XYZ file of C-alpha atoms in Angstrom:
603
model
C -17.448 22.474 -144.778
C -15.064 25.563 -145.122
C -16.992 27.189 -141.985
C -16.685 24.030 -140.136
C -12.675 23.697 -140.692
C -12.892 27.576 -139.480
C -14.366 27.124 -136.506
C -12.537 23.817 -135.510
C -9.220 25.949 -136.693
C -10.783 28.725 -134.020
C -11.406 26.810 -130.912
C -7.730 24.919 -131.662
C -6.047 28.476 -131.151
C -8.482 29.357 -127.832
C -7.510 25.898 -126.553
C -4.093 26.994 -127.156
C -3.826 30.481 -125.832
C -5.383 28.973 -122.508
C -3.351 25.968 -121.959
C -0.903 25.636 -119.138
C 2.564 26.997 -119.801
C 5.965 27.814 -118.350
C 7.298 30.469 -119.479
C 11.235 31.999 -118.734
C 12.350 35.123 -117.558
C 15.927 35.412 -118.004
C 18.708 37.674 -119.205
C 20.009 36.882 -122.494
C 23.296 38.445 -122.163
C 25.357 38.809 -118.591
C 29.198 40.225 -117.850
C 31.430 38.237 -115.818
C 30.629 38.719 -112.141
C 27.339 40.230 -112.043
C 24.645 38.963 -110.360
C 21.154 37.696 -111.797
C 18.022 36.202 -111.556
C 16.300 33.180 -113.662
C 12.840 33.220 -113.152
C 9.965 30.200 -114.145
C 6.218 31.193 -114.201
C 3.430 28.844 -114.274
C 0.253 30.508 -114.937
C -1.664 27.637 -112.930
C -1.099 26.079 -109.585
C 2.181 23.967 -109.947
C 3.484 20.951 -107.945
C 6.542 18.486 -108.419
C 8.802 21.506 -109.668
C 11.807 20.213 -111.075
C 14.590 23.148 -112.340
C 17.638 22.746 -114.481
C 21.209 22.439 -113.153
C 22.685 25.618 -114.517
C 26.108 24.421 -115.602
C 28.348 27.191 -115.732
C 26.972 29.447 -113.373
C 27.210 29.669 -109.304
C 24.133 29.162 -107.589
C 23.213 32.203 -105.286
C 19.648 31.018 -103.940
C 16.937 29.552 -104.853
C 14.750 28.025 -105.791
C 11.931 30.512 -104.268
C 8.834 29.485 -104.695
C 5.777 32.016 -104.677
C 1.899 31.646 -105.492
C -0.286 34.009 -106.129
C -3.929 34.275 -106.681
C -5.407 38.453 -107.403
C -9.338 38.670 -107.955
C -9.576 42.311 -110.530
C -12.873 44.410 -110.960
C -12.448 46.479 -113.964
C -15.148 48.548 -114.900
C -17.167 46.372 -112.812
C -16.530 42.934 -114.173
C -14.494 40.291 -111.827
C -11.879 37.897 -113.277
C -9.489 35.574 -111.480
C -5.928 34.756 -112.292
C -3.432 31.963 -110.181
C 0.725 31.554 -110.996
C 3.248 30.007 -109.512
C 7.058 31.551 -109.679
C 10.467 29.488 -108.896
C 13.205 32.081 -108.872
C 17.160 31.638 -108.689
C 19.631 33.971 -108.131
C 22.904 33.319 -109.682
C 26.187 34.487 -110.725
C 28.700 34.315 -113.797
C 31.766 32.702 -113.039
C 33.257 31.923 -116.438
C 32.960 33.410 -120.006
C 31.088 32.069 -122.617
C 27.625 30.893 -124.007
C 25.673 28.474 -121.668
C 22.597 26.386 -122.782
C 20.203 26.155 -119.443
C 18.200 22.860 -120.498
C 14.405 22.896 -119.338
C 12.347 22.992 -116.669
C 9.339 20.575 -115.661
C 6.478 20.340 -113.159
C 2.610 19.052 -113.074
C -0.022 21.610 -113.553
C -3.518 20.643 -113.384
C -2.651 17.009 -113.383
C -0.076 17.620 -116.855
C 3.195 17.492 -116.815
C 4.571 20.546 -118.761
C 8.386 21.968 -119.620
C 9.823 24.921 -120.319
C 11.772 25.860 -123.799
C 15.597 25.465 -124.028
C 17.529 29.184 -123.907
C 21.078 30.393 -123.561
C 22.695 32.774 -121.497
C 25.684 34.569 -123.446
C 28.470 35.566 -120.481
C 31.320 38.153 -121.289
C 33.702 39.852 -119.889
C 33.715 43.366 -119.285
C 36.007 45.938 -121.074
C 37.967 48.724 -119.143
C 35.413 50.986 -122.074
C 32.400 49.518 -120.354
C 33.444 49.774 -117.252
C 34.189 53.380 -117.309
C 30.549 53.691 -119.166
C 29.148 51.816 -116.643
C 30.525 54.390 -113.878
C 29.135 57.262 -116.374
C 25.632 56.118 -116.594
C 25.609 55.789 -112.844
C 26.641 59.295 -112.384
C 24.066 60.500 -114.752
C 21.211 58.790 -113.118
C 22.110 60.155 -110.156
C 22.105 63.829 -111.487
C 18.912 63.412 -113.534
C 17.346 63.580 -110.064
C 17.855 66.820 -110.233
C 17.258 68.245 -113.396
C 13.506 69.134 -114.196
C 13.273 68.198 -118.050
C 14.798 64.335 -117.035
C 13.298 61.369 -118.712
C 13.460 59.261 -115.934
C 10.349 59.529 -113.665
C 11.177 61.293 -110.477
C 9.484 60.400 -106.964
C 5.692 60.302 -106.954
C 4.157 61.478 -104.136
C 3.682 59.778 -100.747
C 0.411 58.437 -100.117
C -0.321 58.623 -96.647
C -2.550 56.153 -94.257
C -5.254 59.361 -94.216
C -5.397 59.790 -97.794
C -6.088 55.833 -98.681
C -7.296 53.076 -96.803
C -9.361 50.035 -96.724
C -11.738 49.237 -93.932
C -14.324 46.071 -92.944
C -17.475 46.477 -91.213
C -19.899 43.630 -90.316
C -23.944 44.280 -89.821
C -23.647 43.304 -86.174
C -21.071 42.465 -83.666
C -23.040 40.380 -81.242
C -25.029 37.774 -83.274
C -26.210 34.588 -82.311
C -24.732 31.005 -83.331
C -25.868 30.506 -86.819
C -27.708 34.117 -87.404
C -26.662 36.018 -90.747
C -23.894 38.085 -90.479
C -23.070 40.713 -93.455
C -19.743 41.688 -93.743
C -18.826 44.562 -96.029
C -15.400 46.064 -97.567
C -14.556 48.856 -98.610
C -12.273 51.327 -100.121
C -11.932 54.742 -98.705
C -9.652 57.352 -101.115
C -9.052 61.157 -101.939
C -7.001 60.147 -105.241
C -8.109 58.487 -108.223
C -7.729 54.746 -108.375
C -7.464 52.780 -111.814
C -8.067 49.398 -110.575
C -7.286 47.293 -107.494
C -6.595 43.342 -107.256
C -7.914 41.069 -103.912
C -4.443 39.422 -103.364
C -5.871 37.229 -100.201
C -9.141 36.302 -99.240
C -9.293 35.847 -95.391
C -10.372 32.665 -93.509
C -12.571 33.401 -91.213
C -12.167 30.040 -88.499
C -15.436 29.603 -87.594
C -17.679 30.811 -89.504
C -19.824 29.386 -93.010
C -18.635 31.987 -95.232
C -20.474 32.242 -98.553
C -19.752 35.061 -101.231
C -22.203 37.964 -102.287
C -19.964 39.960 -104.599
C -20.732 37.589 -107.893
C -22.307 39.233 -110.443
C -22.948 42.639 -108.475
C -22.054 45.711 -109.612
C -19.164 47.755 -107.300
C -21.270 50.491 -105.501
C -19.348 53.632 -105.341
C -20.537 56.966 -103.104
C -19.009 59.653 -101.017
C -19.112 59.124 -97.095
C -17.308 61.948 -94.678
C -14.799 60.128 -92.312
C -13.924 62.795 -88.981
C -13.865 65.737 -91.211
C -12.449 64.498 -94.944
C -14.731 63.562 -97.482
C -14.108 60.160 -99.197
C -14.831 58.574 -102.088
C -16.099 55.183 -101.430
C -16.131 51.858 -103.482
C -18.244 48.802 -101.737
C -15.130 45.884 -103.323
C -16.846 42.705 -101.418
C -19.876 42.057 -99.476
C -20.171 38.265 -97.914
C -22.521 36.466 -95.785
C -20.927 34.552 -92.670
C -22.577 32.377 -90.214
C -20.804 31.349 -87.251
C -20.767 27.423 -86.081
C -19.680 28.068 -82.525
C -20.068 30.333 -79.526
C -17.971 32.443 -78.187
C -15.399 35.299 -79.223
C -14.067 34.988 -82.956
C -11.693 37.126 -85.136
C -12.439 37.866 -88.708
C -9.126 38.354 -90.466
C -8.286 41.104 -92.704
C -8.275 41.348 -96.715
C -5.309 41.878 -97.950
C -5.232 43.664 -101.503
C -3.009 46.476 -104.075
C -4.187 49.162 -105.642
C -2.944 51.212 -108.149
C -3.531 54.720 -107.649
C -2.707 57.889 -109.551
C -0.884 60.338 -108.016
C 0.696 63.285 -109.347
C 4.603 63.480 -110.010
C 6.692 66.289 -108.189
C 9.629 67.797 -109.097
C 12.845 68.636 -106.887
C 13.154 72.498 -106.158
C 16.647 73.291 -107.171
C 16.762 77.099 -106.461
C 16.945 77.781 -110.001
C 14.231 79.396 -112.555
C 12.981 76.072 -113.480
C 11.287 76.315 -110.418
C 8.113 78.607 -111.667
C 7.248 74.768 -113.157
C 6.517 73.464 -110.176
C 2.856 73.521 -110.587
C 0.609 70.695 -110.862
C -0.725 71.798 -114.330
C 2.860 71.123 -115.522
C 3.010 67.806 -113.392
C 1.807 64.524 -115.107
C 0.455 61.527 -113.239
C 2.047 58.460 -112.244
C -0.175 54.842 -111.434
C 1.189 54.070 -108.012
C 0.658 50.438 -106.586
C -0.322 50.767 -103.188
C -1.222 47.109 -100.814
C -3.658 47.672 -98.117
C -4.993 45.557 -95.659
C -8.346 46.250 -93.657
C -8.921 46.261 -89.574
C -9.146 42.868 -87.984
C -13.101 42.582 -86.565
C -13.471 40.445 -83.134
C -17.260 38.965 -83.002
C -19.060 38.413 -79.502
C -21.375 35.258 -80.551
C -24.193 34.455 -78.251
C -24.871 30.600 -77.837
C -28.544 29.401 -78.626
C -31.081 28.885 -75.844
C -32.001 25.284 -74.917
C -33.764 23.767 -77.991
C -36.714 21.664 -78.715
C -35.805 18.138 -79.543
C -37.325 18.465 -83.092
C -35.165 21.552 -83.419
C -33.038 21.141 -87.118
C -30.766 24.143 -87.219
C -32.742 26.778 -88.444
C -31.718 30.307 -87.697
C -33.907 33.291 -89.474
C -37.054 34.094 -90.134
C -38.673 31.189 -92.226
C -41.934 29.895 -93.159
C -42.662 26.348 -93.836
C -45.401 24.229 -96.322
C -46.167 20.848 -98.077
C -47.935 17.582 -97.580
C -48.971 15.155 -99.395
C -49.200 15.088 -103.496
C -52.086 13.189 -103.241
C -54.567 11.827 -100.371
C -55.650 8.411 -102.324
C -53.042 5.059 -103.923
C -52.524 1.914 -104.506
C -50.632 -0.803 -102.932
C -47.343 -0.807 -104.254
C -47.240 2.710 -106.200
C -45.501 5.934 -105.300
C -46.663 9.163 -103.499
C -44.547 11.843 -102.319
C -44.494 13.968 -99.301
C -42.677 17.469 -99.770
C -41.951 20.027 -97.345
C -40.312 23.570 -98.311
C -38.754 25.480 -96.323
C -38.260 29.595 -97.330
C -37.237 32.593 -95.952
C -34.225 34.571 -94.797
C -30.766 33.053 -93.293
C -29.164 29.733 -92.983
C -30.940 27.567 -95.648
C -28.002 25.585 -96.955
C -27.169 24.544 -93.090
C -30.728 23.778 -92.043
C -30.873 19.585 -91.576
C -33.875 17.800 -92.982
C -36.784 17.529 -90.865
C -38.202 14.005 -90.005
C -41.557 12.944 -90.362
C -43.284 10.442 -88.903
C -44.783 7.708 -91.719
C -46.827 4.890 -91.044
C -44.711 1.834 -90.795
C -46.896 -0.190 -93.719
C -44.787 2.838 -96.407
C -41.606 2.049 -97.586
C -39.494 5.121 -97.194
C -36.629 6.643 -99.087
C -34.385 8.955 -98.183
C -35.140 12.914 -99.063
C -34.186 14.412 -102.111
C -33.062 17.888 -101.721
C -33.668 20.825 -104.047
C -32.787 23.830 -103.627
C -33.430 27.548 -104.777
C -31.404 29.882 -102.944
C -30.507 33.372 -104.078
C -27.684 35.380 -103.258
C -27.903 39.388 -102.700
C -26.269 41.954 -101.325
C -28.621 42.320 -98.563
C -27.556 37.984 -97.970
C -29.034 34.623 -98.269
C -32.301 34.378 -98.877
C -34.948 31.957 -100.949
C -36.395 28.135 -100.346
C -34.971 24.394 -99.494
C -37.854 21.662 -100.587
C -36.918 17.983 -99.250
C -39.171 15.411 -101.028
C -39.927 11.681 -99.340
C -40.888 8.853 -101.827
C -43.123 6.635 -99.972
C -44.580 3.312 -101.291
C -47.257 1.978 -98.932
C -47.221 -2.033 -99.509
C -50.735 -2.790 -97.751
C -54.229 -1.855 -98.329
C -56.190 0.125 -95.567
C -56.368 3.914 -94.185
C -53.208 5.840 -92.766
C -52.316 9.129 -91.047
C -49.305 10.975 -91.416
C -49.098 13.065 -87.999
C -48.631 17.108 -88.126
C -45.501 17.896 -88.712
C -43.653 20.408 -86.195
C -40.620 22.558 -88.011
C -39.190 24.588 -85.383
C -36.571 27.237 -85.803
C -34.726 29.978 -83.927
C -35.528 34.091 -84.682
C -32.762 36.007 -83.904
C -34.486 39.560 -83.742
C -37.264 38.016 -80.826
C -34.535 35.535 -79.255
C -37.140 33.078 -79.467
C -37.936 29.323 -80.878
C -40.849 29.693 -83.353
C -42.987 26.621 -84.396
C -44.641 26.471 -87.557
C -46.715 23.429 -88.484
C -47.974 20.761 -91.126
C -51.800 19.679 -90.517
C -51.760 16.125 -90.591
C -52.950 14.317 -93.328
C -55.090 11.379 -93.831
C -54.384 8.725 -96.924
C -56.490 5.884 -98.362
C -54.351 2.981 -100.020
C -56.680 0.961 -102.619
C -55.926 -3.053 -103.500
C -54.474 -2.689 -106.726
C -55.718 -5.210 -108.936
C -52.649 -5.391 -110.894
C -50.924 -7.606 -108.168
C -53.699 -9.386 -107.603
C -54.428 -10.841 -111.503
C -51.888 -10.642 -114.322
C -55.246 -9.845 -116.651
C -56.176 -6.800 -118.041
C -59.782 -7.530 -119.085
C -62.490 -5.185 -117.171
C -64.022 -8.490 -115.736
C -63.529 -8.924 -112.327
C -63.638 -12.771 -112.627
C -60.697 -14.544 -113.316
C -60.280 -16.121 -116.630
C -62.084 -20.196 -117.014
C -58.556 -22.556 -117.800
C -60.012 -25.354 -120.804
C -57.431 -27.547 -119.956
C -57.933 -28.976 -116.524
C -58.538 -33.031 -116.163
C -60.640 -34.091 -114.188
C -59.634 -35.025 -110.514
C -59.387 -38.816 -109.888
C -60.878 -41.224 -107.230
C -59.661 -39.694 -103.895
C -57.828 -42.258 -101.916
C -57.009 -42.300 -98.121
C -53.752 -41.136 -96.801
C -52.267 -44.293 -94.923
C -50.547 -44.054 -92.011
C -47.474 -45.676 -93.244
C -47.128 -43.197 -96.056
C -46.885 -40.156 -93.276
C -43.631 -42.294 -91.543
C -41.233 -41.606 -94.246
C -38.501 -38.834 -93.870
C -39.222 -36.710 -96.001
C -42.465 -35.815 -94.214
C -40.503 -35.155 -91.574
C -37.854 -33.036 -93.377
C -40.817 -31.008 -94.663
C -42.536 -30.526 -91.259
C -39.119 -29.594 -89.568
C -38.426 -26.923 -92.653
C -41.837 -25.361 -92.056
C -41.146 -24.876 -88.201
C -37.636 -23.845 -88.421
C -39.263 -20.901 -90.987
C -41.919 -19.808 -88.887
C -39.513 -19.721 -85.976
C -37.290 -17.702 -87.772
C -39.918 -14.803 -89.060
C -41.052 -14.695 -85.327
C -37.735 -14.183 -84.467
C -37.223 -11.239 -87.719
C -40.137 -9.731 -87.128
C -39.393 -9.344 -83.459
C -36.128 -7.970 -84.005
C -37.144 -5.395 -86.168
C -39.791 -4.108 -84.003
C -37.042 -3.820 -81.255
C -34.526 -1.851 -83.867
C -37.793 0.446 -84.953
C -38.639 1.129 -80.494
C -34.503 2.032 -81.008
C -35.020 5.444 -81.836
C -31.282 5.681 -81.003
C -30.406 3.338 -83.190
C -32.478 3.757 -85.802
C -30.931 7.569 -86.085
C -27.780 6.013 -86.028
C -28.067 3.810 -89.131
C -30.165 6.548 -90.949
C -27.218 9.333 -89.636
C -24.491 6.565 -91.147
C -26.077 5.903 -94.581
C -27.021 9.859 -94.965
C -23.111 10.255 -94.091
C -22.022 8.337 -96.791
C -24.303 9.558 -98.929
C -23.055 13.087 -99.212
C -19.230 12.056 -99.300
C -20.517 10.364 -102.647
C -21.961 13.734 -103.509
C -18.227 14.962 -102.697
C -16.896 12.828 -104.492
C -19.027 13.929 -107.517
C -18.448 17.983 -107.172
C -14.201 16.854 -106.065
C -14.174 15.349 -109.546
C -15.973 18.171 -111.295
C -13.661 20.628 -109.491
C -16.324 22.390 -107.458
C -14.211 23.637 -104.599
C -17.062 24.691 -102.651
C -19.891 22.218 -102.749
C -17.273 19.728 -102.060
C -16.382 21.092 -98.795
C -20.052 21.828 -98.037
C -20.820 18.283 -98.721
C -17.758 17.340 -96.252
C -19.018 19.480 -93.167
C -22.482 18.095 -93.253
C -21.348 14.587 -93.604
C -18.953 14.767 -90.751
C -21.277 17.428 -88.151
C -24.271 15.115 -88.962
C -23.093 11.697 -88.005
C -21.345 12.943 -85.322
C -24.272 14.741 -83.698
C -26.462 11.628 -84.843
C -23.684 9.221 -82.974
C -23.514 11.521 -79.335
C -26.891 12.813 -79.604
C -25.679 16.123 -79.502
C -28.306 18.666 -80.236
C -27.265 20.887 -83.466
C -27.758 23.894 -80.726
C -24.625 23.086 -79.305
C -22.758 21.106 -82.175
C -19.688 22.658 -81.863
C -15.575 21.278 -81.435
C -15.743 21.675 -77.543
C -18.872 20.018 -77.026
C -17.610 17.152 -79.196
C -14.226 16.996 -77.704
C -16.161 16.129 -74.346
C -18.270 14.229 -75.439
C -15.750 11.950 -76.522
C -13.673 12.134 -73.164
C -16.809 10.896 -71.876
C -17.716 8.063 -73.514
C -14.515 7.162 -72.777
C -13.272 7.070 -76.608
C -9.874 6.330 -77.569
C -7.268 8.958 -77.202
C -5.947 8.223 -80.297
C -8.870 8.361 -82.014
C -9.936 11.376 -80.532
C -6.810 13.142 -82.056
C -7.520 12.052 -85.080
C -11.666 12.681 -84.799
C -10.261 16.731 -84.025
C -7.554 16.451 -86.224
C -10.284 15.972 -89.726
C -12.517 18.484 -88.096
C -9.938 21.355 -87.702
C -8.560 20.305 -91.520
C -11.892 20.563 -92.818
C -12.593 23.825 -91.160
C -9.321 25.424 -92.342
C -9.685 23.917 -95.784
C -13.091 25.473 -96.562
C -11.679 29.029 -96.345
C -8.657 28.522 -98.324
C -8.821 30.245 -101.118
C -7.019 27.631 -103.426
C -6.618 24.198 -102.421
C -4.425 21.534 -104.092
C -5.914 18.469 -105.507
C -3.693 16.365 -103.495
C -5.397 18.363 -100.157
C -9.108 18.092 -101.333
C -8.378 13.707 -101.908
C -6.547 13.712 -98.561
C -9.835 15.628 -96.579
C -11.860 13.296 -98.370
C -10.027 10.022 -97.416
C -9.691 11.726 -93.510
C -13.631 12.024 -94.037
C -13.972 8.444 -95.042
C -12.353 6.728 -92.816
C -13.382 8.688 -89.472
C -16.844 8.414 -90.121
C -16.412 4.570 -90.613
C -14.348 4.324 -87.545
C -17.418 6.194 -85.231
């Protein structure tokens, strides 16, 4: 029991020391006419700020608002940190002591406040004043006096000495080919630590992260003719969704560097000093930003219709679990799908299953690893099928085709076709479970009675005639069913449409699932397949050229509303933005979902 109230005591005070808070940076003493600032710090993302009225003091400016978001590697090990800063600048008018009540705002979906504090405001002595003037002048001379406290200029860093730098594996790719992108860290001085202060979004491209969990890699590389140290910070895989030149935007990040101090020669002994055994060093924060990278993408040839998206080098498998059922019980047909390059983008192939099976849609599992050297691994989508009538079936070969960047080329690779038997089961048949295949003898049945003619006046009565009319109107109306539906199944247009709707709505509830469990990045993967997928499903556009332009007139020609064109462009350019960002209110993530929702409804 006593270890039990410990630990419960233990995970109060960790529960504690990471719970959202605002904490106030202010001075606790000011003189009449200076100048200060009040700052609030949320150390989460903050919305629905609301600051006090500072009563007794002139507001300068503010509130500023300011978010930032710094990814550190220490020693190899990443961590992530976000806060939010309001600022005001203000003045003291009068003298005395002021109470600034709190301030309030929602941080992950809580409403927190600040503490109460006071601000003390007097007025300043002809003494202090004169001290004031004093301390000015001696800062000013400790500039030049070599045994000063006060740290004197470090020295410059210069654009040769430190720099960052991005490089991609190759500037011409093809839409939807593996892209590595690396950067890096170039420097002649030693460097403590450095934060990522902005991740870039790349418009354009699927960008997925290869830095997690991998050790920085740090070597010496000659640059014209200085020698470097080098530090490999991030590494990313990006796959671009459209043709045509795009711009990968710089990093933006600070590092602290430590540079030596220098003295100021003063013509005096003191001088001799000026050595840098004598100098100490200084950590320096330095931000640096690397080169903007302009891509050349090459559109895809002409595709085959069976053509899912596939851009790599893959190799394909599966088939049937089993070659022999029963009516009425489950088999599943699998296909997997592994190699190198865009697995999580690749749509699910369709196979062709007798029309006796009842199918379900694919489950999809995957196991996809993330390197340095990129995506890599396998994607297995597995079909429930229950075939409902005795007799022998083929499942046709299955053709998965995909596109090999290195020959330029469409590559087929193939499933044999596969033959299954479906038994009676016997189960359906007689609710029995003895091993005799008669059916059970019933004891109680009397004995039938004298038969006796039907006469024709007994067939006149209505409800013959009800009964007749009930059996024709029936029949009529399977006919009429059963014709229907083999008119929807020759729609293959059609029948792609309803599957493409109900696979849409399908992954926005898988959305829904990773928005609530505040996975940023499935959700938005989830989004863009949803949307891309019903909308290449709706204008039977092939995946080859599924991009904004070809979609844009599309919809010009099939004369769409212009209204709802807008707004079709307007999701798709929100959802592209959005999936880059590197931190995305909740409010934003519900309002792409809802502009999800409702445009693929409205197509």
């Amino acid at each position: 029991m006593r270890n039990r109230i410990i630990l419960y005591v233990l995970l109060f005070l960790c529960h504690a020391l990471y719970a959202q808070e605002i904490t106030v940076q202010a001075p606790e003493e000011v003189y009449m006419g200076d100048h200060f600032t009040v700052k609030f710090t949320v150390n989460e993302q903050a919305k629905d700020f609301h600051g006090p009225s500072f009563k007794g003091f002139s507001l300068i400016a503010g509130p500023s608002t300011s978010s930032q978001t710094s990814m550190s590697f220490i020693n190899g090990q990443m961590s992530r940190s976000v806060s939010t800063s309001f600022s005001y600048t203000l003045m003291a008018d009068v003298e005395g002591t002021f109470s600034v009540e709190p301030a309030s705002c929602v941080a992950d979906g809580k409403k927190i406040s600040s503490k109460r504090f006071s601000i003390k405001v007097t007025k300043m002595s002809a003494a202090q004043q004169q001290q004031r003037q004093q301390q000015q002048q001696r800062q000013q001379r400790q500039a030049y006096d070599p045994w000063a406290q006060q740290p004197q200029p470090a020295t410059q860093i210069d654009e040769k000495t430190l720099f960052a730098r991005a490089s991609v594996s190759k500037t011409n790719p093809y839409q939807g080919e593996q892209v590595i992108i690396t950067y890096k860290i170039y420097t002649q001085v030693p460097i403590s630590q450095f934060a990522i202060d902005k991740l870039p979004g790349n418009r354009g491209f699927w960008a997925e992260d290869l830095s997690v969990g991998q050790q920085i890699k740090q070597y010496e590389e000659t640059v014209g003719d200085r020698r470097y140290q080098v530090a490999e910070i991030r590494r990313g895989a990006l796959f671009a969704q459209e043709s045509g030149k795009l711009d990968i935007e710089p990093l933006d990040l600070n590092v602290l560097a430590m540079v030596q101090q220098q003295r100021r020669r003063t013509g005096s002994i003191w001088d001799l000093f000026d050595d840098p055994f004598f100098n100490s060093r200084q950590a320096v924060e330095r931000p640096l930003r690397t080169n903007r990278i302009s891509v050349n993408v090459r559109p895809l040839p002409p595709a085959p219709d069976n053509f899912t998206g596939a851009v790599g080098s893959f190799e394909v498998q599966g088939g049937l679990t089993g070659n022999k059922v029963k009516a009425n019980e489950a088999i599943s047909y699998r296909i997997t799908v592994s190699g190198r390059g865009n697995l999580m983008l690749i749509n699910a192939p369709q196979p062709e299953f007798p029309t006796a099976f009842e199918v379900y849609d694919p489950q999809i599992d995957d196991n996809i690893r993330k390197s340095s050297d990129g995506i890599s691994g396998s994607r297995t989508y597995e079909w429930i099928l229950i075939p409902r009538n005795k007799g022998n079936y083929t499942i046709p070969e299955l053709s998965f085709v995909y596109f090999d960047p290195t020959t330029g080329q469409y590559i087929t690779k193939r499933i044999p076709k596969q033959e299954v038997t479906v038994d009676k089961n016997d189960a359906t048949t007689y609710n029995n479970s003895s091993s005799s295949s008669r059916p059970t003898t019933l004891n109680n049945i009397h004995p039938i009675s004298k038969l006796q003619p039907i006469k024709e006046k007994d067939t006149a009565g209505a409800p013959f005639y009800i009964i007749i009319a009930i059996i024709v109107a029936a029949t009529c109306t399977s006919i009429a069913i059963f014709r229907k539906r083999k008119a929807a199944e020759q729609d293959i247009a059609g029948m792609r449409l309803k599957r493409a709707t109900r696979m849409a709505r399908k992954r926005l509830k898988k959305a829904a699932a990773h928005l609530a469990g505040g996975d940023t990045m499935r959700f938005y993967e989830e989004i863009y397949r949803a949307i891309w997928g019903c909308l290449a499903d709706k204008y039977n556009i092939p995946l080859a050229e599924l991009n904004r332009d070809t979609v844009s007139e599309c919809l010009t020609d099939r004369q769409v509303p212009e209204e709802q064109q807008q707004n079709i462009m307007q999701v798709l350019q929100d959802v592209d933005m959005a999936r880059f960002a590197p931190i995305d209110p909740e409010a934003q993530k519900h309002k792409i979902y809802d502009e999800a929702l409702q445009m693929i409804a409205s197509i």
